[in-house]
Amino acid sequence: MTLLSDIISASAHLHSSDQLPSDEYDRQIRELVEYFRRLQSTKSLHSLANDKSVLDPLLGATLVKDAMLRLDPSCAVFTSNHLLLVRLCLQAKAYSCVLPVLNKQICHFPISLGRSSSEPSVLCANNGSSVSFMTEASGVSSKLSYREYLQYFLYGGMVYMALKEWRNALHFLGIVISTPSTSSVSMIMVEAYKKWVLVGLLKNGKLCSPPSITAPHAVKVYQSLAMPYIILAHAFERGDLKRLNAEIDAATGVWCADNNVGLVSQVVGAFFSQTVIKLGKTFAALTVADLSKQVFPSPVCAEGVGSAVSSLVVSRALDATLVQTKGNAESSMLRFSSIHSLPRLSHELDLQSQLRQEMRLMESLVINLGETNNNLGLSDEYVDGLNKGQVWSGSSEVNPIVGGGRLDLRWMKI
Amino acid sequence: MELPPLTMELLSQLVASNAPPSQLFEALSRYELQACLIPIGSDSTLLSLFYSSFFLVHLLTDQLSEARALTKRIPESLLQQDPSLQNCLTLLRAVWQTQHGQVYQILRGLPWPGILQPLVRRYEGFFQDKTLIAVSRSYEAIRLATAATHLGLDEQLAKQEDPNIISNFTKCGWTWDPESKLLHPKPIVVSPTEPQSSDGIRKAMAMLGTHAV
């Protein structure tokens, strides 16, 4: 059998959920996933995408995704396969292929079993959580470092950017830029910050501050290394189209070198919509003619502006309504604070749907937190710490950790 | 279970079936693996029809960004030469730019292969329904001609205030003011796709109560 037929056969088998694969079949799947992993590590992203002798990345992505979801449907344990999958999907430009994995919450790293277990964990349906069998020793994942972790969330953010899911993209990029660091800052984090600035403009129309947990020294590094992006964001925020275009032209080389040309061009496209949204904070309603004067420095065709505003409203990019009159397009009114809002029932249905999603997320997090708590309780470090605590309590010396049992509780009253 | 090989007969059966768009999408997604192994020279017609169908199913399932990504996955030489794939690109541009009038022109006026006709007609209906909902929520008052353009109705007849055109809107609950010659849309409410349960909020609040401490 060739490798190609192996993959197609494997993929077809994985889709037929009523057939349980044999041990031999599982082994074959693992070998194929390992093959893709080696391929990824030996070839750069660019060369792999252009090398026709190598398998189509879409085939690889489909197989890896199916295998991952089969092995651990929750995908709660971060493995090297997560990174492999997201890279393959980016290469294949098959962005929605990775979403079943990307949309799941990662709560654990593969744990290392410090002491040899007499009864090794086995993979079976009754396992409460995948963290019990997705261990370092299981061979499911290769060794992970902070780099893989950062890359996964950066690439995941890029997938969401391609799908224009700006909120999710910001979330993923926020994870990268707020990763704890002691003194140095990874270049992956800097790249993520550059994209964070641009995605923030596209989503919120302003320069978004990094998440509050970001280390102050990291913020300083970001601000110095991403200066052209910050200048661009300031020009955008000021609503100065000429200045924005000038800044974009001045730093063309920077956008090209950072591979952010596409995002920057979208920022220009978003300028109109974001400016109109900002006008909504000042005005309750505007005619199309007045709106045109506010947004564009030089006169533009009223029909064009009317059509652009209509597109914004109809596509729900702008939360407003249009009131046409009998006359021409210029006399049409854009109403920001609309009395023509959707019936109350619609909002409640949306709210109920959101609550249900949040509830599912909370349930998943609670289960995984319990699992983490359990693992921490069984770890060598915790047991050692507990032993030391018992030794301290048995001696007359003062335990430096708990201060001889007299805890200073004043801070708890704050 | 082995996937049967991708053939013209199988593709035409799939496209003509009345399966829900999500099922069609799932089925064609699996065939994309086979399609990317077919050399362009050996069966370019099959490939062209497969990718065109898959593109239209992306639009039917409202995955515009992913439809755009699909056009980047189609072999460049095929994309540049094939007329139906060129139609898809033109359609993508019009939908992306929310040029509603152009979308109907492309769907109705461009030559689509016979095998794709069921999908083209389905998408036209889907796009019309989606636009009707969006327009009903976006306008408090709208000229008849503008509404007709959004929904692919005859603009000339609309300008003449044709009763049939007006009735298309009034049967959706919109009101027609003959004095101002404006339509007043009634917002159409669409419930979320998820099945609703009456005790959803109660469960959520109960859970918050359980885990809040």
XYZ file of C-alpha atoms in Angstrom:
627
model
C 0.000 0.000 0.000
C 1.210 3.479 -0.744
C 1.157 6.239 1.788
C -1.599 8.053 -0.097
C -3.939 5.088 -0.123
C -3.125 4.570 3.565
C -4.274 8.075 4.325
C -7.484 7.948 2.335
C -8.339 4.553 3.770
C -7.518 5.797 7.272
C -9.678 8.853 6.840
C -12.618 6.808 5.539
C -12.305 4.396 8.483
C -12.179 7.219 10.996
C -15.400 8.653 9.595
C -17.296 5.391 10.011
C -17.780 5.669 13.759
C -19.608 2.339 14.050
C -16.421 0.416 13.317
C -13.930 0.135 16.119
C -10.408 0.171 14.756
C -8.021 -2.648 15.537
C -4.725 -2.242 17.420
C -2.882 -2.634 14.142
C -5.012 0.078 12.614
C -4.369 2.418 15.565
C -0.654 1.794 15.202
C -0.828 2.653 11.507
C -2.624 5.910 12.258
C -0.010 6.858 14.848
C 2.757 6.157 12.341
C 1.088 8.376 9.757
C 0.651 11.215 12.237
C 4.286 10.810 13.218
C 5.228 10.936 9.526
C 3.480 14.285 9.163
C 5.121 15.553 12.311
C 8.582 14.671 10.977
C 7.730 16.290 7.670
C 6.775 19.466 9.478
C 9.917 19.549 11.566
C 12.278 18.999 8.644
C 10.744 21.409 6.151
C 9.821 25.025 6.570
C 6.225 26.106 6.195
C 6.916 27.885 2.920
C 8.936 25.136 1.245
C 6.421 22.506 2.283
C 3.561 24.412 0.712
C 5.431 24.760 -2.585
C 6.914 21.297 -2.781
C 4.709 19.228 -5.083
C 6.585 16.039 -4.207
C 5.160 16.256 -0.716
C 1.614 15.223 0.056
C -1.183 17.703 -0.157
C -1.471 19.304 3.297
C -5.254 18.992 3.163
C -4.933 15.213 3.286
C -2.634 15.439 6.256
C -4.839 17.953 8.044
C -7.948 15.817 7.637
C -6.221 12.722 8.921
C -4.572 14.430 11.891
C -7.822 16.156 12.872
C -9.827 12.928 12.686
C -7.194 11.024 14.621
C -7.020 13.694 17.326
C -10.785 13.832 17.777
C -10.959 10.047 17.847
C -8.249 9.759 20.463
C -9.431 12.612 22.677
C -12.814 14.108 21.712
C -12.387 16.875 24.311
C -8.942 17.886 22.945
C -8.322 19.299 26.428
C -4.696 18.154 26.623
C -2.284 20.210 24.533
C -0.100 18.016 22.314
C 2.345 18.589 19.500
C -0.438 17.369 17.173
C -2.387 20.546 17.909
C 0.394 22.583 16.367
C 0.848 20.131 13.515
C -2.838 20.343 12.644
C -3.087 24.107 12.692
C 0.042 24.409 10.519
C -1.298 21.922 7.985
C -4.634 23.750 7.841
C -2.900 27.079 7.288
C -0.836 25.546 4.491
C -3.892 23.932 2.926
C -5.931 27.135 3.385
C -8.620 24.870 4.849
C -9.386 27.011 7.847
C -12.657 25.510 8.998
C -10.994 22.084 9.084
C -9.165 23.020 12.299
C -12.150 24.635 14.028
C -13.426 21.444 15.735
C -10.102 21.377 17.621
C -9.438 25.111 17.846
C -12.846 25.852 19.382
C -12.214 23.466 22.265
C -10.702 24.628 25.545
C -7.175 23.466 26.286
C -6.853 22.858 30.021
C -3.838 20.584 30.487
C -0.353 19.751 29.310
C 0.552 16.066 29.119
C 1.523 15.173 32.688
C 4.766 13.427 33.484
C 4.362 10.428 35.734
C 7.371 10.898 37.973
C 7.147 7.528 39.630
C 6.604 4.292 37.753
C 3.019 3.252 38.004
C 2.181 -0.369 38.664
C -0.980 -0.046 36.578
C -0.401 2.149 33.585
C -3.422 4.072 32.336
C -5.192 2.479 29.427
C -7.281 4.163 26.805
C -10.894 3.223 27.250
C -14.308 4.806 27.003
C -14.797 5.002 30.776
C -11.861 7.306 31.355
C -13.157 10.443 33.025
C -10.647 12.737 31.393
C -8.072 12.502 28.654
C -5.407 13.866 31.009
C -5.151 10.389 32.566
C -3.912 8.754 29.372
C -2.459 11.653 27.363
C 0.775 11.574 29.338
C 4.345 12.332 28.345
C 5.079 8.611 28.399
C 2.171 7.717 26.103
C 4.020 8.913 23.010
C 0.971 10.779 21.753
C 2.849 14.037 21.836
C 6.471 14.895 21.225
C 8.271 17.031 23.801
C 6.745 20.456 24.141
C 8.355 23.776 24.864
C 7.013 27.296 25.311
C 7.663 27.843 21.584
C 5.104 25.216 20.505
C 2.581 26.673 22.910
C 3.060 30.207 21.571
C 3.051 29.062 17.958
C -0.206 27.171 18.382
C -2.067 30.190 19.681
C -0.471 32.526 17.125
C -1.426 30.207 14.253
C -4.864 29.680 15.773
C -5.301 33.449 15.824
C -4.295 33.527 12.153
C -6.970 30.948 11.326
C -9.604 33.096 13.023
C -8.278 36.142 11.162
C -8.693 34.300 7.853
C -12.286 33.531 8.836
C -12.770 37.143 10.016
C -13.691 35.978 13.502
C -11.958 38.949 15.063
C -13.137 38.337 18.627
C -11.663 34.831 18.716
C -8.521 36.058 16.970
C -8.016 38.689 19.676
C -8.531 36.052 22.359
C -5.862 33.779 20.884
C -3.396 36.615 20.285
C -4.067 37.860 23.822
C -2.972 34.464 25.168
C 0.334 34.764 23.282
C 1.188 38.324 24.285
C 0.252 37.803 27.926
C 2.302 34.632 28.343
C 4.393 35.001 31.503
C 8.061 35.767 30.863
C 10.851 36.716 33.213
C 13.215 38.994 31.347
C 13.244 38.309 27.621
C 10.322 38.363 25.214
C 9.940 35.826 22.416
C 9.766 37.129 18.845
C 6.604 35.054 18.458
C 5.048 37.250 21.125
C 6.172 40.388 19.289
C 4.684 39.091 16.025
C 1.456 38.358 17.874
C 1.403 41.884 19.303
C 1.737 43.399 15.816
C -1.266 41.384 14.669
C -3.069 42.229 17.924
C -2.828 45.948 17.076
C -4.259 45.442 13.585
C -7.009 43.039 14.665
C -7.930 45.447 17.472
C -8.447 48.175 14.868
C -10.569 45.863 12.739
C -12.697 44.663 15.655
C -12.951 47.710 17.913
C -11.609 50.589 15.816
C -9.009 51.463 18.424
C -5.611 50.477 19.756
C -6.434 47.768 22.294
C -4.343 47.599 25.463
C -2.672 44.248 26.070
C -4.461 42.002 28.598
C -4.005 43.249 32.166
C -1.925 40.207 33.131
C 0.769 41.048 30.536
C 4.167 41.654 32.143
C 5.075 45.401 32.140
C 8.521 44.763 30.660
C 6.908 42.817 27.809
C 4.586 45.740 27.059
C 7.611 48.064 26.811
C 9.322 45.686 24.385
C 6.169 45.433 22.269
C 5.775 49.188 22.100
C 9.347 49.720 20.973
C 9.440 46.895 18.410
C 5.973 47.529 16.958
C 6.241 51.312 16.666
C 4.981 51.582 13.034
C 1.870 49.652 14.041
C 1.186 51.929 16.983
C 1.629 55.039 14.825
C -0.791 53.505 12.304
C -3.299 52.813 15.077
C -3.076 56.403 16.351
C -3.742 57.739 12.835
C -6.737 55.404 12.582
C -8.087 56.478 15.971
C -7.836 60.157 15.041
C -10.065 59.502 12.038
C -7.576 61.139 9.696
C -7.771 59.247 6.397
C -4.951 61.204 4.722
C -2.624 60.603 7.634
C -3.588 56.939 7.739
C -2.751 56.470 4.049
C 0.522 58.362 4.504
C 1.545 56.141 7.423
C 0.680 53.018 5.449
C 2.746 54.162 2.469
C 5.676 55.149 4.682
C 5.989 51.714 6.269
C 5.210 49.502 3.269
C 8.464 47.631 3.770
C 7.558 46.850 7.372
C 4.164 45.375 6.499
C 5.746 43.260 3.747
C 8.557 42.016 5.980
C 6.071 41.076 8.703
C 3.632 39.455 6.239
C 0.890 41.760 7.444
C 0.035 43.445 4.117
C -3.361 41.746 3.971
C -4.346 42.868 7.451
C -3.165 46.436 6.822
C -5.220 46.647 3.632
C -8.249 45.466 5.594
C -7.602 48.204 8.150
C -8.006 50.786 5.366
C -11.229 49.067 4.329
C -12.501 49.146 7.897
C -11.778 52.867 8.303
C -15.140 53.913 6.849
C -17.219 51.509 8.948
C -15.347 52.288 12.165
C -15.651 56.045 11.565
C -19.404 55.704 11.012
C -19.703 53.595 14.182
C -17.849 56.322 16.130
C -20.235 58.963 14.780
C -23.021 56.954 16.396
C -21.544 57.824 19.802
C -22.070 61.530 19.097
C -25.139 61.715 16.902
C -28.533 60.048 17.241
C -29.159 60.347 13.508
C -27.481 61.804 10.426
C -28.492 62.313 6.833
C -26.295 60.579 4.279
C -25.132 64.000 3.024
C -24.012 65.068 6.523
C -22.389 61.718 7.133
C -20.436 62.028 3.912
C -19.111 65.463 5.022
C -18.090 64.066 8.406
C -16.224 61.054 7.032
C -14.614 62.221 3.801
C -12.421 65.321 3.580
C -13.313 65.892 -0.090
C -16.805 65.644 -1.661
C -17.822 62.170 -2.819
C -20.780 60.776 -4.734
C -23.874 60.599 -2.516
C -25.082 57.446 -4.257
C -21.792 55.707 -3.430
C -21.931 56.729 0.220
C -25.593 55.701 0.447
C -24.776 52.305 -1.025
C -21.807 51.837 1.334
C -23.914 52.782 4.368
C -26.681 50.449 3.233
C -24.149 47.582 2.922
C -22.903 48.263 6.449
C -26.381 48.261 7.934
C -27.696 45.265 5.976
C -24.608 43.176 6.815
C -25.102 44.106 10.530
C -21.615 45.597 10.703
C -23.353 48.729 11.954
C -26.130 48.610 14.539
C -28.417 51.239 13.062
C -31.364 51.589 10.725
C -31.956 53.500 7.529
C -34.946 55.714 6.848
C -35.378 56.451 3.179
C -37.434 59.362 1.990
C -39.271 59.965 -1.221
C -36.462 62.169 -2.496
C -32.889 61.375 -3.470
C -30.260 59.274 -1.716
C -28.722 62.287 0.088
C -31.879 62.889 2.108
C -31.915 59.326 3.504
C -31.416 59.237 7.248
C -29.150 56.930 9.239
C -30.605 56.445 12.719
C -28.189 55.153 15.348
C -30.468 54.972 18.369
C -33.276 53.158 16.696
C -36.857 52.936 17.886
C -37.218 50.228 15.273
C -35.269 47.741 17.342
C -35.952 44.048 17.150
C -38.712 42.671 19.310
C -37.756 41.871 22.881
C -38.260 38.144 22.272
C -35.417 38.078 19.749
C -32.961 39.531 22.278
C -34.086 37.073 24.919
C -33.648 34.134 22.553
C -30.149 35.326 21.711
C -29.375 35.797 25.384
C -30.659 32.342 26.204
C -28.520 30.836 23.470
C -25.445 32.671 24.755
C -26.150 31.561 28.316
C -26.405 27.967 27.157
C -23.043 28.212 25.432
C -21.490 29.786 28.512
C -22.975 27.062 30.672
C -21.409 24.356 28.515
C -18.075 26.141 28.716
C -18.333 26.501 32.496
C -19.208 22.830 32.906
C -16.182 21.844 30.852
C -13.930 24.181 32.849
C -15.234 22.919 36.203
C -14.543 19.309 35.217
C -11.051 20.177 34.031
C -10.303 22.292 37.105
C -11.292 19.357 39.294
C -8.971 17.140 37.294
C -6.102 19.625 37.641
C -6.734 19.917 41.362
C -6.650 16.156 41.663
C -3.396 15.880 39.702
C -1.765 18.611 41.760
C -2.838 16.808 44.919
C -1.103 13.630 43.727
C 2.067 15.307 42.477
C 5.464 14.680 44.089
C 5.904 18.382 44.811
C 2.642 18.596 46.722
C 3.329 15.412 48.717
C 6.839 16.688 49.575
C 5.376 20.026 50.637
C 2.796 18.265 52.799
C 5.484 16.143 54.440
C 7.559 19.222 55.215
C 4.482 20.899 56.671
C 3.892 17.950 58.978
C 7.542 18.018 60.060
C 7.280 21.733 60.871
C 4.075 21.268 62.823
C 5.674 18.430 64.841
C 8.703 20.534 65.849
C 8.883 23.590 68.056
C 10.419 25.677 65.287
C 8.349 28.199 63.471
C 7.225 27.196 60.003
C 8.378 29.991 57.713
C 5.481 29.378 55.348
C 2.578 29.575 57.797
C 4.285 31.674 60.435
C 3.867 29.241 63.316
C 0.154 28.843 62.798
C -0.594 32.495 63.537
C -1.603 33.635 60.093
C -1.807 37.327 59.496
C -5.402 37.643 58.358
C -5.512 41.422 58.189
C -5.215 41.408 54.399
C -8.311 39.238 54.128
C -10.433 42.028 55.567
C -9.590 44.398 52.769
C -16.591 2.116 5.209
C -14.849 3.029 1.968
C -15.983 6.178 0.190
C -17.223 5.416 -3.349
C -15.060 7.064 -6.019
C -15.994 10.537 -7.164
C -17.722 10.325 -10.540
C -19.947 12.599 -12.584
C -23.025 10.447 -11.824
C -22.385 10.500 -8.110
C -21.813 14.240 -8.118
C -24.999 14.951 -10.086
C -26.990 12.739 -7.688
C -25.600 14.584 -4.694
C -26.211 18.018 -6.176
C -29.752 17.201 -7.293
C -30.686 15.623 -3.954
C -32.807 17.601 -1.550
C -30.403 16.934 1.329
C -29.948 19.712 3.893
C -27.036 22.030 3.042
C -25.034 20.890 6.074
C -25.210 17.259 4.894
C -24.225 18.250 1.373
C -21.293 20.182 2.788
C -20.175 17.211 4.866
C -20.391 14.841 1.885
C -18.510 17.132 -0.504
C -15.868 17.887 2.146
C -14.982 14.214 2.206
C -14.746 14.097 -1.585
C -12.337 17.007 -1.627
C -9.608 14.591 -0.519
C -10.226 12.540 -3.658
C -10.530 15.618 -5.832
C -7.121 16.919 -4.861
C -5.563 13.645 -6.068
C -7.155 13.775 -9.547
C -4.671 15.172 -12.109
C -6.132 18.259 -13.817
C -5.426 16.941 -17.316
C -7.229 13.637 -16.754
C -10.705 14.914 -15.873
C -10.908 18.675 -15.738
C -14.723 18.683 -16.279
C -15.322 16.560 -13.196
C -12.944 18.702 -11.160
C -14.538 21.930 -12.356
C -18.038 20.709 -11.513
C -16.938 19.359 -8.160
C -15.267 22.585 -7.073
C -18.132 24.723 -8.402
C -20.666 22.588 -6.489
C -18.562 22.704 -3.353
C -18.260 26.478 -3.672
C -22.036 26.902 -3.989
C -22.604 24.627 -0.991
C -20.242 26.830 1.018
C -22.459 29.799 0.160
C -25.585 27.783 0.965
C -24.193 27.084 4.415
C -23.314 30.763 4.825
C -19.544 30.196 4.979
C -18.391 33.124 2.914
C -14.832 33.333 4.258
C -14.334 29.610 3.831
C -15.757 29.822 0.283
C -13.092 32.409 -0.436
C -10.461 30.078 1.028
C -11.738 27.295 -1.240
C -11.038 29.428 -4.303
C -7.406 29.575 -3.109
C -7.277 25.776 -2.870
C -8.518 25.156 -6.416
C -5.606 24.518 -8.813
C -4.710 27.854 -10.406
C -4.678 26.577 -14.004
C -8.182 25.148 -13.624
C -9.499 28.265 -11.939
C -8.244 30.575 -14.672
C -9.558 28.540 -17.616
C -12.857 27.126 -16.471
C -15.978 29.247 -17.178
C -18.110 27.940 -14.286
C -15.283 28.526 -11.806
C -14.901 32.028 -13.229
C -18.638 32.497 -12.598
C -18.045 31.403 -9.016
C -15.331 34.033 -8.605
C -17.620 36.747 -9.976
C -20.385 35.595 -7.654
C -18.017 35.593 -4.676
C -17.001 39.191 -5.405
C -20.621 40.336 -5.599
C -21.661 38.550 -2.396
C -18.552 39.792 -0.581
C -19.314 43.373 -1.534
C -23.039 42.946 -0.728
C -23.972 44.018 -4.260
C -27.378 42.369 -4.124
C -28.496 43.383 -7.600
C -25.352 41.901 -9.135
C -25.750 38.643 -7.235
C -29.147 38.005 -8.867
C -27.792 39.015 -12.274
C -24.929 36.539 -11.942
C -27.141 33.709 -10.706
C -29.777 34.262 -13.401
C -27.820 35.650 -16.305
C -24.501 33.780 -16.470
C -24.321 30.383 -18.196
C -24.164 27.748 -15.435
C -23.749 24.060 -16.423
C -26.961 22.017 -16.219
C -25.628 19.844 -13.405
C -25.180 22.935 -11.194
C -28.641 24.387 -11.872
C -30.318 22.810 -8.792
C -27.670 24.336 -6.526
C -27.788 27.725 -8.265
C -31.597 27.854 -7.829
C -31.303 26.770 -4.198
C -28.755 29.442 -3.476
C -30.876 32.090 -5.152
C -33.772 31.210 -2.826
C -31.485 31.136 0.188
C -29.925 34.484 -0.670
C -33.342 36.064 -1.244
C -34.651 34.860 2.139
C -31.509 35.968 3.937
C -31.656 39.404 2.325
C -35.359 39.811 3.111
C -34.630 39.204 6.803
C -31.652 41.605 6.759
C -33.552 44.362 4.937
C -36.564 44.016 7.253
C -34.250 44.700 10.205
C -32.194 47.427 8.540
C -34.797 49.829 7.168
C -37.543 51.739 8.904
C -38.749 53.069 5.565
C -37.583 51.997 2.121
C -38.397 52.951 -1.439
C -40.070 50.213 -3.454
C -37.340 50.255 -6.104
C -34.593 49.860 -3.480
C -36.411 46.953 -1.849
C -36.941 45.340 -5.251
C -33.210 45.623 -6.036
C -32.299 43.975 -2.736
C -34.639 41.069 -3.434
C -33.969 40.627 -7.132
C -37.401 41.787 -8.277
C -38.062 43.794 -11.441
C -36.858 47.331 -10.734
C -38.798 48.877 -13.625
C -42.078 47.379 -12.442
C -41.254 48.582 -8.925
C -40.800 52.127 -10.201
C -44.256 51.883 -11.738
C -45.598 50.734 -8.332
C -46.768 47.417 -9.702
C -49.326 45.849 -7.291
C -47.718 42.404 -7.611
C -44.374 43.762 -6.487
C -46.015 45.562 -3.551
C -47.910 42.438 -2.531
C -44.608 40.526 -2.323
C -43.769 42.741 0.625
C -47.179 43.304 2.188
C -47.701 39.557 2.556
C -44.596 39.562 4.794
C -46.334 42.030 7.090
C -44.770 45.182 5.620
C -47.006 48.197 5.101
C -47.199 50.323 1.959
C -47.845 54.029 2.238
C -49.213 55.206 -1.141
C -48.807 58.882 -0.221
C -45.138 58.817 0.672
C -44.603 55.873 -1.742
C -42.567 54.090 0.895
C -42.613 50.613 2.370
C -42.418 50.217 6.150
C -40.823 46.836 6.881
C -41.794 44.629 9.793
C -38.651 43.102 11.347
C -38.488 39.354 10.835
C -37.343 37.488 13.943
C -35.367 34.311 13.449
C -34.812 32.158 16.507
C -31.293 30.831 17.101
C -30.462 27.580 15.333
C -30.073 25.678 18.580
C -33.165 23.902 19.902
C -34.703 25.985 22.649
C -35.599 24.652 26.032
C -37.869 26.491 28.405
C -35.652 25.999 31.435
C -32.312 27.073 29.915
C -31.904 30.221 31.958
C -33.038 28.465 35.131
C -30.350 25.815 34.605
C -27.707 28.461 33.951
C -28.653 30.398 37.079
C -28.728 27.195 39.116
C -25.260 26.400 37.900
C -23.993 29.853 38.757
C -25.410 29.332 42.239
C -23.672 25.975 42.586
C -20.252 27.120 41.443
C -20.241 30.706 42.620
C -18.792 29.914 46.054
